[in-house]
């Protein structure tokens, strides 16, 4: 299945969905986990990594692109070397 390109609007929608979810649910027990957000279906998946979430979704036949966050962190992943 081919999906369209990811847009900034998709990212904004996913961030909004995540903010809404966090305001309505206690996620304190999920600190450090990865969350995958589908901006089209508004579904949310939790797992230990993005790869784990994608693999789980594949077993369900789901292949739509996701936005990833790490619970309790400002970014999912930071790239950079030590100085």
CSV table of C-alpha atoms in Angstrom, one decimal:
chain,number,residue,atom,x,y,z
A,1,UNK,CA,0.0,0.0,0.0
A,2,UNK,CA,1.4,3.4,-1.0
A,3,UNK,CA,0.9,6.4,1.3
A,4,UNK,CA,1.2,10.0,0.5
A,5,UNK,CA,4.0,12.1,1.7
A,6,UNK,CA,4.1,13.3,5.3
A,7,UNK,CA,3.2,17.0,5.8
A,8,UNK,CA,3.7,19.6,8.4
A,9,UNK,CA,0.0,19.6,8.9
A,10,UNK,CA,0.2,15.8,9.8
A,11,UNK,CA,2.8,16.7,12.4
A,12,UNK,CA,0.6,19.5,13.9
A,13,UNK,CA,-2.4,17.2,14.0
A,14,UNK,CA,-0.5,14.4,15.7
A,15,UNK,CA,0.9,16.8,18.3
A,16,UNK,CA,-2.6,18.1,19.0
A,17,UNK,CA,-3.9,14.5,19.4
A,18,UNK,CA,-1.1,13.7,21.8
A,19,UNK,CA,-1.7,16.9,23.8
A,20,UNK,CA,-5.4,16.0,24.1
A,21,UNK,CA,-4.6,12.4,25.1
A,22,UNK,CA,-2.1,13.5,27.8
A,23,UNK,CA,-4.7,16.0,29.2
A,24,UNK,CA,-7.3,13.2,29.5
A,25,UNK,CA,-5.2,10.3,30.7
A,26,UNK,CA,-2.7,9.5,33.4
A,27,UNK,CA,0.4,8.5,31.6
A,28,UNK,CA,2.9,8.6,34.5
A,29,UNK,CA,3.4,4.8,34.3
A,30,UNK,CA,4.5,5.1,30.7
A,31,UNK,CA,7.5,7.4,31.3
A,32,UNK,CA,10.2,6.7,28.7
A,33,UNK,CA,8.0,4.6,26.4
A,34,UNK,CA,7.5,5.4,22.8
A,35,UNK,CA,4.1,6.6,21.5
A,36,UNK,CA,3.0,6.4,17.9
A,37,UNK,CA,0.2,8.7,16.7
A,38,UNK,CA,-1.7,8.3,13.5
A,39,UNK,CA,-3.0,11.8,12.6
A,40,UNK,CA,-5.7,10.4,10.2
A,41,UNK,CA,-7.3,7.8,12.5
A,42,UNK,CA,-6.3,9.6,15.7
A,43,UNK,CA,-5.2,6.2,17.1
A,44,UNK,CA,-2.3,6.0,19.6
A,45,UNK,CA,0.0,3.0,20.2
A,46,UNK,CA,2.5,2.6,23.0
A,47,UNK,CA,5.6,0.4,23.0
A,48,UNK,CA,9.3,0.2,24.0
A,49,UNK,CA,10.4,1.6,20.6
A,50,UNK,CA,9.1,2.9,17.3
A,51,UNK,CA,10.2,-0.4,15.7
A,52,UNK,CA,8.1,-2.4,18.2
A,53,UNK,CA,5.0,-0.3,17.5
A,54,UNK,CA,5.5,-0.6,13.7
A,55,UNK,CA,5.9,-4.4,13.9
A,56,UNK,CA,2.8,-4.7,16.1
A,57,UNK,CA,0.8,-2.6,13.6
A,58,UNK,CA,2.0,-4.7,10.7
A,59,UNK,CA,0.6,-7.8,12.4
A,60,UNK,CA,-2.7,-6.0,12.4
A,61,UNK,CA,-2.4,-5.0,8.7
A,62,UNK,CA,-1.8,-1.3,9.5
A,63,UNK,CA,0.8,0.5,7.5
A,64,UNK,CA,-0.1,4.2,7.7
A,65,UNK,CA,2.7,6.6,8.7
A,66,UNK,CA,3.0,7.6,12.3
A,67,UNK,CA,4.3,10.5,14.4
A,68,UNK,CA,6.5,9.3,17.3
A,69,UNK,CA,7.1,10.9,20.7
A,70,UNK,CA,8.9,9.6,23.8
A,71,UNK,CA,6.7,10.0,26.9
A,72,UNK,CA,8.2,12.5,29.3
A,73,UNK,CA,10.8,13.8,26.9
A,74,UNK,CA,10.8,17.0,24.7
A,75,UNK,CA,11.9,15.0,21.6
A,76,UNK,CA,11.8,11.3,20.5
A,77,UNK,CA,15.4,11.3,19.5
A,78,UNK,CA,18.2,13.8,19.5
A,79,UNK,CA,21.0,13.5,17.0
A,80,UNK,CA,24.5,14.8,17.7
A,81,UNK,CA,27.9,13.8,18.9
A,82,UNK,CA,29.8,14.5,22.1
A,83,UNK,CA,32.0,17.5,22.1
